[in-house]
Amino acid sequence: MSNSLRDQLLKQGLVSKDQVQKAEADKRKHRKQAKKKQPQAAQQMTEAERTRKLAAKRQAEKIARDRQLNLKREQERQAQARKAQLKELIESNQVAREPGEVSYNFTHGKRIKRLYLSANQHKQLVAGKLAITCFKGTYYLVAPEVAERLRKADESLFLHRNPPPSEADDDPYADYPVPDDLMW
């Protein structure tokens, strides 16, 4: 009873031995091809997976670049807004320079700069009641409070301010006035 279909067909004479051998050979051939195709299919799957992973990696890199670019743009926007605020602060609180013939020398970086001011403004600068600040290559006279705010906001804007004279100075010669006709 356990005769296979092949044996039954051979007994009845419906197929020849050559046909059975050919069928078995074809069957073996198909099995070998199926085994060879399985690694190719697996390889194709791994290539598809690699492609997906590569696409996902590229997408993640693009998102990271976009975030960095947006962060940089936002920082630039904030810096511009900050500069605009500082410019507004300087321009709204500047003391108009009165043209004069008295020069006031101060340092800007490693260079000595000179401003020509009126005698009154010169005295105020010397006394520490005015300060000098520079914004985009232009020098402005501002109140000391404004200069302090500028120094806190951006050190590069603040240039020069004389310290106010202290009342604690014990000048031993304060009681002795300098004669007007003294020549050096």
Short mmCIF file of N, CA, C and O in Angstrom, two decimals, residues 22-84:
data_model
loop_
_atom_site.label_atom_id
_atom_site.label_comp_id
_atom_site.label_asym_id
_atom_site.label_seq_id
_atom_site.Cartn_x
_atom_site.Cartn_y
_atom_site.Cartn_z
N LYS A 22 14.00 10.96 -15.74
CA LYS A 22 14.02 12.34 -16.20
C LYS A 22 13.22 13.23 -15.24
O LYS A 22 13.64 14.35 -14.91
N ALA A 23 12.08 12.75 -14.76
CA ALA A 23 11.26 13.51 -13.82
C ALA A 23 12.01 13.73 -12.51
O ALA A 23 11.97 14.83 -11.93
N GLU A 24 12.73 12.68 -12.03
CA GLU A 24 13.50 12.81 -10.80
C GLU A 24 14.66 13.81 -10.99
O GLU A 24 14.97 14.60 -10.10
N ALA A 25 15.30 13.73 -12.16
CA ALA A 25 16.40 14.66 -12.44
C ALA A 25 15.88 16.11 -12.46
O ALA A 25 16.52 17.03 -11.93
N ASP A 26 14.73 16.29 -13.11
CA ASP A 26 14.14 17.64 -13.15
C ASP A 26 13.80 18.14 -11.74
O ASP A 26 13.99 19.31 -11.40
N LYS A 27 13.30 17.19 -10.92
CA LYS A 27 12.93 17.54 -9.57
C LYS A 27 14.16 17.99 -8.77
O LYS A 27 14.14 18.99 -8.05
N ARG A 28 15.27 17.20 -8.90
CA ARG A 28 16.52 17.57 -8.23
C ARG A 28 17.03 18.94 -8.71
O ARG A 28 17.51 19.76 -7.93
N LYS A 29 16.92 19.14 -10.02
CA LYS A 29 17.39 20.39 -10.60
C LYS A 29 16.60 21.58 -10.03
O LYS A 29 17.19 22.61 -9.67
N HIS A 30 15.30 21.43 -9.92
CA HIS A 30 14.47 22.51 -9.37
C HIS A 30 14.81 22.77 -7.91
O HIS A 30 14.81 23.92 -7.46
N ARG A 31 15.10 21.70 -7.15
CA ARG A 31 15.47 21.87 -5.75
C ARG A 31 16.77 22.66 -5.62
O ARG A 31 16.89 23.55 -4.78
N LYS A 32 17.77 22.29 -6.46
CA LYS A 32 19.04 23.01 -6.41
C LYS A 32 18.86 24.48 -6.77
O LYS A 32 19.44 25.37 -6.14
N GLN A 33 18.06 24.74 -7.77
CA GLN A 33 17.81 26.13 -8.17
C GLN A 33 17.08 26.88 -7.07
O GLN A 33 17.34 28.06 -6.83
N ALA A 34 16.17 26.21 -6.40
CA ALA A 34 15.42 26.84 -5.32
C ALA A 34 16.37 27.19 -4.17
O ALA A 34 16.26 28.26 -3.56
N LYS A 35 17.34 26.30 -3.89
CA LYS A 35 18.32 26.58 -2.84
C LYS A 35 19.20 27.76 -3.23
O LYS A 35 19.58 28.57 -2.39
N LYS A 36 19.56 27.82 -4.52
CA LYS A 36 20.39 28.94 -4.97
C LYS A 36 19.60 30.24 -4.94
O LYS A 36 20.14 31.30 -4.65
N LYS A 37 18.33 30.19 -5.23
CA LYS A 37 17.51 31.40 -5.27
C LYS A 37 17.25 31.95 -3.87
O LYS A 37 17.09 33.14 -3.68
N GLN A 38 17.19 31.08 -2.88
CA GLN A 38 16.93 31.55 -1.52
C GLN A 38 18.00 32.52 -1.04
O GLN A 38 17.68 33.58 -0.53
N PRO A 39 19.29 32.24 -1.18
CA PRO A 39 20.28 33.24 -0.77
C PRO A 39 20.17 34.53 -1.59
O PRO A 39 20.38 35.62 -1.08
N GLN A 40 19.83 34.42 -2.87
CA GLN A 40 19.68 35.62 -3.68
C GLN A 40 18.51 36.44 -3.17
O GLN A 40 18.58 37.67 -3.09
N ALA A 41 17.44 35.78 -2.81
CA ALA A 41 16.29 36.49 -2.27
C ALA A 41 16.65 37.14 -0.95
O ALA A 41 16.28 38.29 -0.68
N ALA A 42 17.40 36.40 -0.12
CA ALA A 42 17.84 36.96 1.15
C ALA A 42 18.78 38.14 0.90
O ALA A 42 18.72 39.16 1.60
N GLN A 43 19.63 37.98 -0.11
CA GLN A 43 20.56 39.06 -0.44
C GLN A 43 19.79 40.28 -0.95
O GLN A 43 20.11 41.41 -0.61
N GLN A 44 18.76 40.02 -1.75
CA GLN A 44 17.95 41.13 -2.23
C GLN A 44 17.23 41.82 -1.07
O GLN A 44 17.10 43.03 -1.04
N MET A 45 16.81 41.04 -0.11
CA MET A 45 16.16 41.62 1.06
C MET A 45 17.15 42.47 1.84
O MET A 45 16.82 43.56 2.29
N THR A 46 18.38 41.96 1.99
CA THR A 46 19.36 42.73 2.73
C THR A 46 19.73 44.00 1.98
O THR A 46 19.96 45.03 2.59
N GLU A 47 19.76 43.95 0.66
CA GLU A 47 20.03 45.16 -0.12
C GLU A 47 18.90 46.16 0.06
O GLU A 47 19.14 47.36 0.21
N ALA A 48 17.68 45.67 0.07
CA ALA A 48 16.54 46.55 0.28
C ALA A 48 16.59 47.16 1.68
O ALA A 48 16.34 48.36 1.86
N GLU A 49 16.96 46.32 2.66
CA GLU A 49 17.09 46.82 4.03
C GLU A 49 18.20 47.86 4.11
O GLU A 49 18.05 48.89 4.77
N ARG A 50 19.33 47.59 3.45
CA ARG A 50 20.45 48.55 3.44
C ARG A 50 20.02 49.86 2.81
O ARG A 50 20.35 50.93 3.30
N THR A 51 19.27 49.77 1.75
CA THR A 51 18.79 50.97 1.08
C THR A 51 17.87 51.77 1.99
O THR A 51 18.00 52.99 2.10
N ARG A 52 16.98 51.05 2.68
CA ARG A 52 16.08 51.73 3.61
C ARG A 52 16.86 52.37 4.75
O ARG A 52 16.61 53.50 5.15
N LYS A 53 17.83 51.64 5.30
CA LYS A 53 18.63 52.17 6.40
C LYS A 53 19.44 53.38 5.95
O LYS A 53 19.55 54.37 6.67
N LEU A 54 20.00 53.30 4.75
CA LEU A 54 20.77 54.41 4.21
C LEU A 54 19.88 55.63 4.00
O LEU A 54 20.26 56.76 4.34
N ALA A 55 18.68 55.40 3.49
CA ALA A 55 17.73 56.51 3.29
C ALA A 55 17.33 57.12 4.63
O ALA A 55 17.25 58.35 4.77
N ALA A 56 17.11 56.27 5.63
CA ALA A 56 16.75 56.77 6.96
C ALA A 56 17.91 57.56 7.57
O ALA A 56 17.71 58.61 8.19
N LYS A 57 19.12 57.08 7.37
CA LYS A 57 20.30 57.77 7.89
C LYS A 57 20.46 59.13 7.21
O LYS A 57 20.72 60.14 7.87
N ARG A 58 20.28 59.16 5.91
CA ARG A 58 20.38 60.43 5.18
C ARG A 58 19.31 61.41 5.64
O ARG A 58 19.55 62.60 5.79
N GLN A 59 18.11 60.89 5.87
CA GLN A 59 17.02 61.74 6.34
C GLN A 59 17.35 62.31 7.72
O GLN A 59 17.11 63.49 7.98
N ALA A 60 17.90 61.48 8.61
CA ALA A 60 18.27 61.94 9.95
C ALA A 60 19.37 63.00 9.87
O ALA A 60 19.34 64.00 10.60
N GLU A 61 20.35 62.79 8.99
CA GLU A 61 21.42 63.77 8.81
C GLU A 61 20.85 65.09 8.28
O GLU A 61 21.27 66.17 8.71
N LYS A 62 19.92 64.99 7.37
CA LYS A 62 19.30 66.21 6.80
C LYS A 62 18.55 66.97 7.88
O LYS A 62 18.64 68.20 7.98
N ILE A 63 17.83 66.24 8.72
CA ILE A 63 17.09 66.88 9.81
C ILE A 63 18.06 67.56 10.77
O ILE A 63 17.82 68.69 11.22
N ALA A 64 19.17 66.89 11.08
CA ALA A 64 20.16 67.47 11.99
C ALA A 64 20.78 68.73 11.37
O ALA A 64 20.96 69.75 12.07
N ARG A 65 21.10 68.68 10.07
CA ARG A 65 21.65 69.87 9.39
C ARG A 65 20.65 71.01 9.41
O ARG A 65 21.01 72.17 9.64
N ASP A 66 19.39 70.68 9.15
CA ASP A 66 18.35 71.71 9.15
C ASP A 66 18.20 72.35 10.53
O ASP A 66 18.04 73.57 10.64
N ARG A 67 18.27 71.53 11.57
CA ARG A 67 18.19 72.07 12.92
C ARG A 67 19.35 73.01 13.20
O ARG A 67 19.17 74.09 13.78
N GLN A 68 20.56 72.58 12.82
CA GLN A 68 21.74 73.43 13.03
C GLN A 68 21.60 74.74 12.27
O GLN A 68 21.91 75.82 12.80
N LEU A 69 21.14 74.66 11.04
CA LEU A 69 20.97 75.85 10.22
C LEU A 69 19.92 76.78 10.82
O LEU A 69 20.12 78.00 10.90
N ASN A 70 18.81 76.21 11.28
CA ASN A 70 17.76 77.03 11.90
C ASN A 70 18.26 77.67 13.19
O ASN A 70 17.95 78.82 13.47
N LEU A 71 19.04 76.92 13.97
CA LEU A 71 19.60 77.46 15.20
C LEU A 71 20.54 78.62 14.89
O LEU A 71 20.50 79.67 15.55
N LYS A 72 21.37 78.44 13.88
CA LYS A 72 22.31 79.49 13.49
C LYS A 72 21.56 80.74 13.01
O LYS A 72 21.90 81.86 13.38
N ARG A 73 20.52 80.54 12.20
CA ARG A 73 19.72 81.67 11.73
C ARG A 73 19.05 82.40 12.88
O ARG A 73 18.99 83.62 12.91
N GLU A 74 18.54 81.63 13.84
CA GLU A 74 17.89 82.23 15.00
C GLU A 74 18.89 83.04 15.82
O GLU A 74 18.58 84.13 16.29
N GLN A 75 20.10 82.52 15.99
CA GLN A 75 21.12 83.25 16.73
C GLN A 75 21.50 84.54 16.00
O GLN A 75 21.69 85.58 16.63
N GLU A 76 21.61 84.47 14.68
CA GLU A 76 21.91 85.68 13.90
C GLU A 76 20.78 86.70 14.04
O GLU A 76 21.05 87.90 14.19
N ARG A 77 19.55 86.22 14.00
CA ARG A 77 18.40 87.12 14.15
C ARG A 77 18.42 87.78 15.53
O ARG A 77 18.17 88.99 15.65
N GLN A 78 18.74 87.01 16.56
CA GLN A 78 18.80 87.56 17.91
C GLN A 78 19.93 88.58 18.03
O GLN A 78 19.79 89.61 18.68
N ALA A 79 21.07 88.28 17.41
CA ALA A 79 22.20 89.22 17.44
C ALA A 79 21.84 90.52 16.74
O ALA A 79 22.18 91.61 17.21
N GLN A 80 21.15 90.43 15.61
CA GLN A 80 20.73 91.64 14.91
C GLN A 80 19.74 92.44 15.75
O GLN A 80 19.82 93.68 15.80
N ALA A 81 18.81 91.77 16.39
CA ALA A 81 17.84 92.45 17.24
C ALA A 81 18.54 93.14 18.41
O ALA A 81 18.21 94.26 18.78
N ARG A 82 19.53 92.45 18.97
CA ARG A 82 20.29 93.01 20.09
C ARG A 82 21.07 94.25 19.65
O ARG A 82 21.09 95.25 20.36
N LYS A 83 21.69 94.18 18.46
CA LYS A 83 22.42 95.34 17.95
C LYS A 83 21.47 96.50 17.70
O LYS A 83 21.80 97.66 17.95
N ALA A 84 20.28 96.20 17.18
CA ALA A 84 19.29 97.26 16.94
C ALA A 84 18.87 97.91 18.26
O ALA A 84 18.72 99.14 18.34
#
